Coordinates of C-alpha atoms in Angstrom, one line a residue:
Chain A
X293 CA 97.1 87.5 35.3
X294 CA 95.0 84.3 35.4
X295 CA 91.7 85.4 34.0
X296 CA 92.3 86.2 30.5
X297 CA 88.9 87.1 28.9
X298 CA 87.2 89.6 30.9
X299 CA 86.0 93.0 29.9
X300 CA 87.7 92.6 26.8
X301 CA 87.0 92.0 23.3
X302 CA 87.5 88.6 21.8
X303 CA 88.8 88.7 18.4
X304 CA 88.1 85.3 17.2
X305 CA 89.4 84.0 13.9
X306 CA 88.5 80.9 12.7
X307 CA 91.2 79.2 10.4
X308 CA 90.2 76.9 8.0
X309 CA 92.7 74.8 5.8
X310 CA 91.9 73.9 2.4
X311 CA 94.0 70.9 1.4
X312 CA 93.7 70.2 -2.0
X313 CA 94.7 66.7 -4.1
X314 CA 93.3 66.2 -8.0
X315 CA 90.0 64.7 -6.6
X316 CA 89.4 65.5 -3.3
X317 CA 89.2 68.8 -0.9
X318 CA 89.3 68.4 2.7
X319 CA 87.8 71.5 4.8
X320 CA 89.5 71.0 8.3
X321 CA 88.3 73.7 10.2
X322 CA 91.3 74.2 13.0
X323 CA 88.9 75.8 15.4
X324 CA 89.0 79.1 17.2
X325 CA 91.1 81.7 18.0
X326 CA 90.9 84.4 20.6
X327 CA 93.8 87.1 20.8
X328 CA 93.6 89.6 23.7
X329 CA 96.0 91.6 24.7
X330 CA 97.1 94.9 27.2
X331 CA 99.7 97.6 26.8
X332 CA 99.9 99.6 30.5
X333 CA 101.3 102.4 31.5
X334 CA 102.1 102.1 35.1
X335 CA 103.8 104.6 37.7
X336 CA 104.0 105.1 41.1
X337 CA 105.5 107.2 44.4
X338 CA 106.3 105.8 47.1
X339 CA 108.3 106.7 50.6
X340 CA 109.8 103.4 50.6
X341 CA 112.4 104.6 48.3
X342 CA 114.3 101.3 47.9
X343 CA 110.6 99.0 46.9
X344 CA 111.5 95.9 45.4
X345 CA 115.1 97.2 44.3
X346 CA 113.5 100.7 42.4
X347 CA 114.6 104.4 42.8
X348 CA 111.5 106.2 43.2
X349 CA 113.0 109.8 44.4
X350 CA 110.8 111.1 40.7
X351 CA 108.8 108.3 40.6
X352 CA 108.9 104.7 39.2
X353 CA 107.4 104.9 35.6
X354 CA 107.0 101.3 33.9
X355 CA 105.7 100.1 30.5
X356 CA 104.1 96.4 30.5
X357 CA 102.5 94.6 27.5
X358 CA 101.3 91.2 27.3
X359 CA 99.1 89.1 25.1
X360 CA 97.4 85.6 25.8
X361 CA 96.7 83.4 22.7
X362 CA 93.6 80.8 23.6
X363 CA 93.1 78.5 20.7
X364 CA 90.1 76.1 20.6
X365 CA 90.8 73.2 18.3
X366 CA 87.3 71.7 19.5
X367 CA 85.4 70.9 22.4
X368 CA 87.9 68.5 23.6
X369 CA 91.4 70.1 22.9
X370 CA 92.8 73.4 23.7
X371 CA 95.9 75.3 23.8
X372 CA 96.8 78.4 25.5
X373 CA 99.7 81.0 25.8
X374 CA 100.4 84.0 27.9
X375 CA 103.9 86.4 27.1
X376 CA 104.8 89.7 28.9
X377 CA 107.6 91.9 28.1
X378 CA 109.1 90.6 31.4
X379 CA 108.3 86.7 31.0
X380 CA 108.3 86.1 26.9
X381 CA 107.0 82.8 28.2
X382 CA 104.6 83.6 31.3
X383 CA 102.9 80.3 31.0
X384 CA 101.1 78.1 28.2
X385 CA 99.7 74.8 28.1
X386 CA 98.0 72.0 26.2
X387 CA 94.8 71.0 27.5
X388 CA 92.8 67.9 26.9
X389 CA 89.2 68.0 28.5
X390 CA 86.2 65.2 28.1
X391 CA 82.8 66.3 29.1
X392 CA 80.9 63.6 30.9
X393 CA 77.6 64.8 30.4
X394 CA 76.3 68.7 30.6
X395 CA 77.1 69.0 33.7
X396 CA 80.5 67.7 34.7
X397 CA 83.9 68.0 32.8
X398 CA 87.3 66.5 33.6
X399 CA 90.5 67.1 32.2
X400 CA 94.3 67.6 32.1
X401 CA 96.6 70.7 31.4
X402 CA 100.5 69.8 30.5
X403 CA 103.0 72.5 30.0
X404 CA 103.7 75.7 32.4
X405 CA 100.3 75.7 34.2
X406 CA 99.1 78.8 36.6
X407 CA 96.2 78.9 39.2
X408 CA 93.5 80.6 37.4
X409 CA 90.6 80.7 39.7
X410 CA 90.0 82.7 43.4
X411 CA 89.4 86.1 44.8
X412 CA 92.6 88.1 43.7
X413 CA 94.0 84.9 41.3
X414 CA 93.9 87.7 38.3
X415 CA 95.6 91.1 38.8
X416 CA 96.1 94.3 36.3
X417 CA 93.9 96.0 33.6
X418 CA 92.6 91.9 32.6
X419 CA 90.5 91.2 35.2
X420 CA 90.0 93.2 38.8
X421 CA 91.0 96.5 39.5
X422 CA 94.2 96.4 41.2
X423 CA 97.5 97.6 39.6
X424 CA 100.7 95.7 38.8
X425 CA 102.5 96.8 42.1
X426 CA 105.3 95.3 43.5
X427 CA 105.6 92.7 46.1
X428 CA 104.5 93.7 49.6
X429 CA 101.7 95.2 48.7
X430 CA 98.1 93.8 49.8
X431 CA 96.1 92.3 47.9
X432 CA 99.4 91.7 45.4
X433 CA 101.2 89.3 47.9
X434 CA 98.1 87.3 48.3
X435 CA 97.3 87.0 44.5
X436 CA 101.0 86.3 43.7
X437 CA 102.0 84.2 46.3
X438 CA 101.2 80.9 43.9
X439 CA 103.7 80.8 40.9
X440 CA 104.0 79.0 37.6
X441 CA 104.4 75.3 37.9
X442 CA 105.9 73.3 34.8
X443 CA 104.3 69.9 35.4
X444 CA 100.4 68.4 34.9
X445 CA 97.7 69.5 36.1
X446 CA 94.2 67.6 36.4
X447 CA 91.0 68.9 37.0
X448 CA 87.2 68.4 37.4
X449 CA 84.4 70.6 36.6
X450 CA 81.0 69.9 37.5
X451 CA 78.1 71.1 40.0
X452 CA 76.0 69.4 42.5
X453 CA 72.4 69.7 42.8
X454 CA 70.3 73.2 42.0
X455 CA 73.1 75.2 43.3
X456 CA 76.4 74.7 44.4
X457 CA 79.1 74.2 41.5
X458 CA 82.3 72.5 42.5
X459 CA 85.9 72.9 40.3
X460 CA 88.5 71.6 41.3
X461 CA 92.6 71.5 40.0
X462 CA 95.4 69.1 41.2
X463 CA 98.7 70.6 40.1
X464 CA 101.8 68.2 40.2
X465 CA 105.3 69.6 38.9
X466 CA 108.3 71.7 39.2
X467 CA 107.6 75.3 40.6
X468 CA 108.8 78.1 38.8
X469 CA 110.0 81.3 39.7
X470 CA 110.6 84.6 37.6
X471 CA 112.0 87.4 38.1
X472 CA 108.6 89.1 38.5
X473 CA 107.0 87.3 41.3
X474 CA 110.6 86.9 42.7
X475 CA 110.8 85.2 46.1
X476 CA 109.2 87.2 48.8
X477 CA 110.1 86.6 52.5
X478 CA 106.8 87.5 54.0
X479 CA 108.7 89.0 57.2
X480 CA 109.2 91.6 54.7
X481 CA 112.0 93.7 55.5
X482 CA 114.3 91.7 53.0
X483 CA 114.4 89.9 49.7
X484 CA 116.3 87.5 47.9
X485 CA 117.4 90.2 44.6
X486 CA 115.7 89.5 42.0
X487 CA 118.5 89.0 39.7
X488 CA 120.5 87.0 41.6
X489 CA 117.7 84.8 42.6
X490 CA 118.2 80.4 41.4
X491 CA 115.4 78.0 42.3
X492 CA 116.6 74.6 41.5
X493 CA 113.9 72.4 42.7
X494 CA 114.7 69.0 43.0
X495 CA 110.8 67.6 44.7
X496 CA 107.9 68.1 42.9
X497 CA 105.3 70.6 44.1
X498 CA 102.1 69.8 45.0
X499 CA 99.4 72.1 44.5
X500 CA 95.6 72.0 44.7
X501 CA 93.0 74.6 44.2
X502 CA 88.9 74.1 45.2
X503 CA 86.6 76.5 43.8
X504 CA 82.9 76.5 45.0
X505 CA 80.1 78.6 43.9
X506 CA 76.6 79.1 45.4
X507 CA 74.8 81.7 43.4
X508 CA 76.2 84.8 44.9
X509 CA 79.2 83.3 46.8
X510 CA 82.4 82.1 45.9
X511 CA 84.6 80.2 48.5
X512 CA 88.0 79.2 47.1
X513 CA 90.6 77.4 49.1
X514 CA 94.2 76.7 47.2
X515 CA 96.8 74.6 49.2
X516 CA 100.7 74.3 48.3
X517 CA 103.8 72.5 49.1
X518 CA 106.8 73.5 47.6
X519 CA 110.6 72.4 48.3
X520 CA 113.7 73.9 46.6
X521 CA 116.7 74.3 47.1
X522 CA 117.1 78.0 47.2
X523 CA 120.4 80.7 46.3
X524 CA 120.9 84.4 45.8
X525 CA 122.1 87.3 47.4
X526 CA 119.5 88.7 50.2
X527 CA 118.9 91.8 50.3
X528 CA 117.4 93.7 52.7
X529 CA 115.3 96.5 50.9
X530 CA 113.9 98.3 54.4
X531 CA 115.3 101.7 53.9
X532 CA 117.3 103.1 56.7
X533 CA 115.4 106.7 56.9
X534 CA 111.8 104.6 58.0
X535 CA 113.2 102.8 60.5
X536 CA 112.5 104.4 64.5
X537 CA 113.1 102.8 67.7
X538 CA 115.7 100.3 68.2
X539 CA 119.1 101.3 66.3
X540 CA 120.9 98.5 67.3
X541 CA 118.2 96.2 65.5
X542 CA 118.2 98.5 62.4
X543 CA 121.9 98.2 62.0
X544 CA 121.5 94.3 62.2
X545 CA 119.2 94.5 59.2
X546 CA 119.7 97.4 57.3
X547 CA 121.6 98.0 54.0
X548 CA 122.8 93.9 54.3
X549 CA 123.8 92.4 51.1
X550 CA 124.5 88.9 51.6
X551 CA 124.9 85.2 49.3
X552 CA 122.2 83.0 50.6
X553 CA 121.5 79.3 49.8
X554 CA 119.4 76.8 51.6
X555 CA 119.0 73.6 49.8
X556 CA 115.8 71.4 50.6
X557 CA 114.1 75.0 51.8
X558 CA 110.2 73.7 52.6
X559 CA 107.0 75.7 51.8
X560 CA 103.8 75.4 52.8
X561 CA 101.0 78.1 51.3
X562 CA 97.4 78.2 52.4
X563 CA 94.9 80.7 50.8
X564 CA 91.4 80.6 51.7
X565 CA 88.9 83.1 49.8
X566 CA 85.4 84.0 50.5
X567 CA 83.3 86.4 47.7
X568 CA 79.4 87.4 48.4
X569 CA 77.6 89.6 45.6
X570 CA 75.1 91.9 46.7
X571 CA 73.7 93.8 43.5
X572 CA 76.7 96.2 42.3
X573 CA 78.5 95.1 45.7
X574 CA 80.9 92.8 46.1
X575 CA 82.2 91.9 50.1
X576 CA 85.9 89.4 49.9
X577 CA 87.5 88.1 53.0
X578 CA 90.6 86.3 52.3
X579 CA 93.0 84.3 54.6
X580 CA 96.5 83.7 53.8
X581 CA 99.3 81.6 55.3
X582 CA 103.0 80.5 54.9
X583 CA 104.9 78.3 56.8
X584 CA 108.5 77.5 56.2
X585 CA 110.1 74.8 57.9
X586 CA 113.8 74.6 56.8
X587 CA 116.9 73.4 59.2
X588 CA 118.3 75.2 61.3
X589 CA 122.0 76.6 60.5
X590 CA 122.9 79.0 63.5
X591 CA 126.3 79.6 61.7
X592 CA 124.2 81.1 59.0
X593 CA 123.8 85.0 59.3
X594 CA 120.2 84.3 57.7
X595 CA 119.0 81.4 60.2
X596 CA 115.7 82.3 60.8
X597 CA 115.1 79.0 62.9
X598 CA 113.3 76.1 62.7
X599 CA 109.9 77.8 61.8
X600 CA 108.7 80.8 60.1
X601 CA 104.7 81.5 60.5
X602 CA 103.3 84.2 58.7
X603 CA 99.7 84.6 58.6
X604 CA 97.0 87.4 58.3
X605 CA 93.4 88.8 57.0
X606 CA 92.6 90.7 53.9
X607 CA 89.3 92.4 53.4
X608 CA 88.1 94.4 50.7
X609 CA 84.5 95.9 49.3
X610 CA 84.2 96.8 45.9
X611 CA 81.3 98.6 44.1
X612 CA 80.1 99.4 41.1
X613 CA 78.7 102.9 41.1
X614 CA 77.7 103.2 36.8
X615 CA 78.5 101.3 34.2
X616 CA 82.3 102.3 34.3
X617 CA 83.5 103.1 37.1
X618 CA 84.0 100.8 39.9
X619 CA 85.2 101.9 43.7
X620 CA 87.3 99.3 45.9
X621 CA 89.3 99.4 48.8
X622 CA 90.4 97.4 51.7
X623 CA 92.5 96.8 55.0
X624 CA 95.0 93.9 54.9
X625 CA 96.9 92.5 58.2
X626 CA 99.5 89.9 58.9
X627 CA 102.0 88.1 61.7
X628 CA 104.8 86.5 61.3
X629 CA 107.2 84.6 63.4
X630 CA 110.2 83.0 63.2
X631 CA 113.0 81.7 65.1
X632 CA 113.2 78.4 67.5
X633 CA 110.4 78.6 69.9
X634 CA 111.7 75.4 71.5
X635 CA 115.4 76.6 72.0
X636 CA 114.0 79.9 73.3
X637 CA 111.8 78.1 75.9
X638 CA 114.8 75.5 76.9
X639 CA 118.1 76.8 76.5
X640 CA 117.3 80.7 75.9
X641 CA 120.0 81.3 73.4
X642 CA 118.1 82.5 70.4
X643 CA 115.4 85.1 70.4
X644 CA 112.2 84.6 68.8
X645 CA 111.0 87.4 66.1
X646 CA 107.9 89.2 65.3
X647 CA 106.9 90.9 62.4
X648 CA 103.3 92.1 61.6
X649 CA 101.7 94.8 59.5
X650 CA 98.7 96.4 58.5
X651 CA 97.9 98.4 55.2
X652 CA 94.7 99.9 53.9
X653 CA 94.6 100.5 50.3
X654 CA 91.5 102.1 48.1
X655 CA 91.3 102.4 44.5
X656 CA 88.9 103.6 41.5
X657 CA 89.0 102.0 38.2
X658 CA 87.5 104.0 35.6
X659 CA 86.7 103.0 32.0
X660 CA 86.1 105.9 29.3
X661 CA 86.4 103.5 26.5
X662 CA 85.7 99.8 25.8
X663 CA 89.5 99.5 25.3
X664 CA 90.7 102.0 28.3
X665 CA 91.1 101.3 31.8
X666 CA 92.4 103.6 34.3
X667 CA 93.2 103.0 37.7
X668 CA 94.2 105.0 40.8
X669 CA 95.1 103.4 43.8
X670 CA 97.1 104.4 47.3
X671 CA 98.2 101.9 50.2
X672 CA 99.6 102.7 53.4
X673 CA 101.1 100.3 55.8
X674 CA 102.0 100.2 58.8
X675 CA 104.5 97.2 60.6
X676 CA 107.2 96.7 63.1
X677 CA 109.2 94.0 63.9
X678 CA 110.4 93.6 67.4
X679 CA 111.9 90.2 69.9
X680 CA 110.1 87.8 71.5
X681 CA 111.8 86.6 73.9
X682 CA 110.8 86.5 77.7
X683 CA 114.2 86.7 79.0
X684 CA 115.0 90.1 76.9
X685 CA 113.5 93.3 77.2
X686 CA 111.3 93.9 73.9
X687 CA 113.4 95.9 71.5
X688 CA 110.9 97.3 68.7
X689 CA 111.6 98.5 65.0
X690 CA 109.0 100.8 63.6
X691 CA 108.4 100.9 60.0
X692 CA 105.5 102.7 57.3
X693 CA 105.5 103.7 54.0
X694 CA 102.8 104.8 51.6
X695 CA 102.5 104.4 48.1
X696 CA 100.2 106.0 45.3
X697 CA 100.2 104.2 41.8
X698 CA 98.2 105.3 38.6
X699 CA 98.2 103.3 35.5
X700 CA 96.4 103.8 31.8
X701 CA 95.8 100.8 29.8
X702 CA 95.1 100.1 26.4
X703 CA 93.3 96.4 26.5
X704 CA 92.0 94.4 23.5
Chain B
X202 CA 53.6 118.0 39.4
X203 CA 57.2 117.1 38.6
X204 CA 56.7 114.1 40.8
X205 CA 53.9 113.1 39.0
X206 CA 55.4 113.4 35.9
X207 CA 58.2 111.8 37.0
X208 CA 55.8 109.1 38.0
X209 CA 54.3 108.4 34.8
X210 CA 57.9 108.9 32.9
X211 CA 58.9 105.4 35.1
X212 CA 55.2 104.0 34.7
X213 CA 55.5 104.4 31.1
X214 CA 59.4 103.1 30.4
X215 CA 59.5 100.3 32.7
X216 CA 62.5 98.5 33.0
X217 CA 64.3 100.0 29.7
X218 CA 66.1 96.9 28.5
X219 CA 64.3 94.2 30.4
X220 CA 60.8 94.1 29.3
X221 CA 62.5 93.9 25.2
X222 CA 65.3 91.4 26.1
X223 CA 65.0 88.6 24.0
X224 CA 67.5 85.6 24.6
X225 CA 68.3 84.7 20.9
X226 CA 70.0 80.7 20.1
X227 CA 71.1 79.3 16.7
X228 CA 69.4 77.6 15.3
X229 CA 71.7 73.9 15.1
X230 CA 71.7 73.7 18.7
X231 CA 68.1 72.8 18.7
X232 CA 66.9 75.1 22.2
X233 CA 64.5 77.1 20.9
X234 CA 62.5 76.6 24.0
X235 CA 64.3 76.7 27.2
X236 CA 63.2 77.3 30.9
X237 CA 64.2 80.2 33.2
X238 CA 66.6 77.6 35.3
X239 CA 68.5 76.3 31.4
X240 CA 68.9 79.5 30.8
X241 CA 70.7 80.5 34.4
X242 CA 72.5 77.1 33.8
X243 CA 74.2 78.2 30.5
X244 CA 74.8 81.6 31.0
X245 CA 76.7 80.7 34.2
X246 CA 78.5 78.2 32.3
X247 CA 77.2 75.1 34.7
X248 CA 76.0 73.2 31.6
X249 CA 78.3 73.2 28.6
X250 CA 76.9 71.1 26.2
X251 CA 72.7 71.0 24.4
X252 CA 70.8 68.1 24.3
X253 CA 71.9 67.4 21.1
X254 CA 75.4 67.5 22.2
X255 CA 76.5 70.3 20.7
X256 CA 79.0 72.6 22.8
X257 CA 77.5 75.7 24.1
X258 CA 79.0 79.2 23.0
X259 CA 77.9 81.9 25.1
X260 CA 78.0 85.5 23.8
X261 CA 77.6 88.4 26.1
X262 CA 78.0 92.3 25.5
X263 CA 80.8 93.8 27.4
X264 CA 80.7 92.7 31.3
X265 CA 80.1 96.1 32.4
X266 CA 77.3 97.5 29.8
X267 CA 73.7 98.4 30.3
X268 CA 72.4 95.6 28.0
X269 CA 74.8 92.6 30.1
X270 CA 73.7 94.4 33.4
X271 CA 70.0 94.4 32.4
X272 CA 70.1 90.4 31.1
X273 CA 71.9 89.3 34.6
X274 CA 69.3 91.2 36.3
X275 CA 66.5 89.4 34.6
X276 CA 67.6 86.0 33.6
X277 CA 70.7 85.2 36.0
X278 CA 69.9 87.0 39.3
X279 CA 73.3 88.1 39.8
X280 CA 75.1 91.1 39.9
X281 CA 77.8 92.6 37.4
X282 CA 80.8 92.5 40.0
X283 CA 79.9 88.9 41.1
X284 CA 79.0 87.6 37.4
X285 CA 82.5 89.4 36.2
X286 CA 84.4 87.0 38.9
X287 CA 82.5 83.9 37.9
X288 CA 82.9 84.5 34.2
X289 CA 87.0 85.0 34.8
X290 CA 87.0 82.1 36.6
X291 CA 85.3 79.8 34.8
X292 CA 86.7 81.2 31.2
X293 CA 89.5 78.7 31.0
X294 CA 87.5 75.3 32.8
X295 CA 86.5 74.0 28.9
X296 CA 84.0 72.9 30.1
X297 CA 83.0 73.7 26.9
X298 CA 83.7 76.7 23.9
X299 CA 85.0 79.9 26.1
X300 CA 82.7 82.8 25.8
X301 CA 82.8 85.6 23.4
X302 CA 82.2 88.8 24.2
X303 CA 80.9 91.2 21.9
X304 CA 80.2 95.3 21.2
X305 CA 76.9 95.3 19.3
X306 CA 74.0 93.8 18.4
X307 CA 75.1 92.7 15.0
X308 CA 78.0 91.6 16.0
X309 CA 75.7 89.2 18.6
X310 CA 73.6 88.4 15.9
X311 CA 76.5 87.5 13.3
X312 CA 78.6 85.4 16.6
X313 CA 75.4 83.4 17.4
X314 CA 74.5 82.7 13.7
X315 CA 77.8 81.5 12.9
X316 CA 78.5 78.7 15.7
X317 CA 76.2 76.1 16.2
X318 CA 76.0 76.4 19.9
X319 CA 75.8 79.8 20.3
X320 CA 73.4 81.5 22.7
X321 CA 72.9 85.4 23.2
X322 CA 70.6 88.0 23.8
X323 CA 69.1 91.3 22.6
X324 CA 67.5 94.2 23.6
X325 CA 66.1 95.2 20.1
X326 CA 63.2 93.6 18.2
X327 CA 64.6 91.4 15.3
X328 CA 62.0 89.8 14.2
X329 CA 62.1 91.4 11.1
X330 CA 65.6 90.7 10.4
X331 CA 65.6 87.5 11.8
X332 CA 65.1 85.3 9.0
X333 CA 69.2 86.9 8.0
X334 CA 70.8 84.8 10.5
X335 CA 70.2 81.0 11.4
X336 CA 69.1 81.9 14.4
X337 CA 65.4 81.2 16.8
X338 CA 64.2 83.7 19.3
X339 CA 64.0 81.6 22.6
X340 CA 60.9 80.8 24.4
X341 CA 60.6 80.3 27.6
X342 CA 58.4 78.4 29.8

């Protein structure tokens, strides 16, 4: 929830101040307010019956709400603030901006700070199609994988010659995680629970985000580095009844409820986005990576090694077929590996992992109001995880689950 | 003879909303005449400010209605999905005021009028009406 202005209605109130003294009356005009605001019903069914920690034997039925205050003092100051019923304070800022001339801007955000910009950087009824769905869904992990960040963050605006606009953000601060993004571990067949999760990051993250536009295309590249030191209880949330092939595997993995900590935990996130606009078409290709490079604890019963890769593809058409209805679908894939490739290759004690996946997921969005936005959407996917090693026979862990989500919104 | 009616039906209507759109400014911000490429610049949010340094403050209908799709498709060149995904984007850059987004035509007319940088459009003649609002119709060389 990044973009905050689309489709919906501005209600703009300008506040003006009257201060009155026995001979003088100021008119200070405090600028501009816009108020929007979304109250969605969302439920879904899925075979995956323990999803991100949920029952969903009847279905999971949810009720979200949020508003996002923008005030405009003036050209040069601004303040924002985004609240949900499951973060109160989702992020909000002070911003301080200086245009150069027409054509470029630069300026500085402090407070709890968000990447706003990129294919997928704004999910639910705000901005794209695309339901609040949990974790491990595509395009969901690839739009959530960048969190809040309570630090500064600078950034230019400006364009170059007749066509190509350039903004760029440099984002330098604490990283914050709630309890709705979580902490995902893209090998996806556990999770640190949600509840129990702690971040206490003692390095600043690093975070930057390039936006370029060229008419019809958008290309978008955000790059972070995160270290924490990491605790909670891991949870594996694969359930049992999806899993086929190796048993021996599955019972390593499989209803595991375990403390975890890892202090000084590395992150490295790469999302690259590509958009092209063709009439009432729109064509995204997105690349996303992870890379995790903590130290190795082979006492641990989580050590996943020295490295964990995950990478993978996301495409995804959308089009616009009237004024309020608008089509969209895609097919997502990723690989992952982790364990100590070198140890493997040298001493062949520790097996390498694999896990990869691939979803397709379609949707319709359909508005029969200004204020009303409804969405259907179903993803299936597909993954296994299985061992890598040469000196083992392959031992291979089926898993697929499908998921159908419908949600109403009311959005001002 | 259907098809030839239905022939002179589209001879006769045109492009419904883009032969009448009228890109409306007000007044203060001193633009009354503005080329096809200032306009595209604005309404894209590339240039945020008027010669008379006065921040821009774009008005649009709602992203997704006939009159928003028609303007784009004259004056921008761009489509709705792709405009929608620029105009998120580049909401919260301040580069200069953030858009406002209106339902009708009044409500254009009374947004533009009221903030000395404001820039719009409308499909309906208002010339009668215009001398209401501080507002110039824009020509454009």
């Amino acid at each position: 929830m990044k973009s905050l202005m689309k489709n919906l209605i501005a209600v703009t109130v300008s506040m003006t101040s009257l201060a009155v003294n026995a001979d003088v009356v100021y008119d200070v005009t405090l600028g501009r307010t816009s108020l929007n605001g979304y109250a969605t019903y969302l439920t879904y069914m899925t075979n995956r019956n323990t999803f991100e920690d949920e029952s969903s034997d009847n279905g999971t039925h949810k009720f979200k709400a949020g508003v996002v205050i923008n005030h405009t003092f003036n050209e040069y100051f601004r303040a924002a603030l985004y609240s949900t019923t499951d973060a109160p304070f989702d992020y909000g800022f002070v911003e301080g901006s200086y245009a150069i001339d027409g054509k470029t801007a630069i300026g500085a955000r402090l407070g709890r700070n968000n990447i706003i910009s990129g294919p997928f950087a704004g999910l639910g009824p705000y901005s794209d199609e695309i339901n609040f769905l949990p974790q491990g869904t595509e395009p969901n992990r690839i739009g959530t994988t960048f969190y809040r960040f309570d630090g500064i963050q600078l950034y230019l605006d400006t364009y170059i010659g007749d066509v190509l606009d350039l903004y760029v953000e440099a984002l330098y601060g604490e990283q914050v995680i709630d309890n709705e993004k979580g902490l995902f571990e893209p090998a996806f067949f556990a999770i640190l629970e949600e509840d129990s999760l702690h971040a206490d990051h003692s390095k600043p993250a690093k975070l930057i985000n390039i936006n370029l536009y060229a008419h019809d295309v958008e290309f978008t590249i955000n790059y972070g580095e995160v270290v924490g030191n990491i605790e909670g209880v891991y949870k594996n949330t694969l359930p049992a009844d999806l899993v086929t092939g190796n048993p021996a595997l599955a019972g390593q993995v499989i209803d595991v409820e375990l403390p975890y900590q890892d202090d000084n935990y590395p992150s490295r996130f790469l999302k690259l986005g590509l958009s092209y606009n063709l009439e009432d078409w729109e064509f995204l290709v997105i690349y996303f990576s992870q890379k995790d490079t903590p130290v190795s604890d082979p006492s641990s019963p989580f050590d996943l090694g020295t490295n964990f890769v995950s990478d993978g593809f996301t495409y995804m058409a959308r089009h616009s077929f009237n004024n309020r209805t608008v089509l969209y679908g895609g097919y997502s894939d990723f690989e992952g590996s982790f364990g100590n490739n070198e140890v493997d290759k040298a001493l062949k004690v520790a097996p390498s992992w694999v896990d990869t996946g691939r979803s397709v997921f379609t949707g319709v969005r359909y508005l029969p109001a200004e204020s009303i936005s409804l969405i259907l959407e179903g993803h299936y996917f597909k993954g296994g995880i299985f061992l890598n090693g040469d000196y083992q026979d392959p031992v291979t862990t089926h898993y697929s689950w499908a998921l159908v989500s419908f949600s109403a919104s009311y959005i001002f | 003879m259907l098809r030839f009616m239905f022939l002179l039906l589209v001879l006769a209507t045109g492009d419904v909303y883009g032969d009448a759109l009228a890109v409306i400014v007000n007044k203060d911000a001193e633009a009354n005449v503005l080329t096809d490429e200032q306009i595209y610049d604005v309404f894209i949010f590339r240039n945020g400010i008027w010669e008379n340094s006065i921040p821009v403050t774009v008005v649009v209908m709602p992203l997704h209605s006939p009159e928003h799709r028609a303007f784009l498709d004259k004056y921008v060149g761009m489509g709705y999905l792709g405009y929608q995904r620029r105009f998120n984007n580049r909401v919260n850059s301040s580069k200069s005021m953030p858009p406002i987004i209106v339902n009708t035509r009044t409500e254009a007319l009374d947004t533009v009028s009221k903030y000395p940088g404001g820039i719009s459009y409308t499909e309906d003649d208002i010339r009668d009406i215009l001398d209401s609002y501080n507002i110039d119709i824009v020509e454009i060389r």
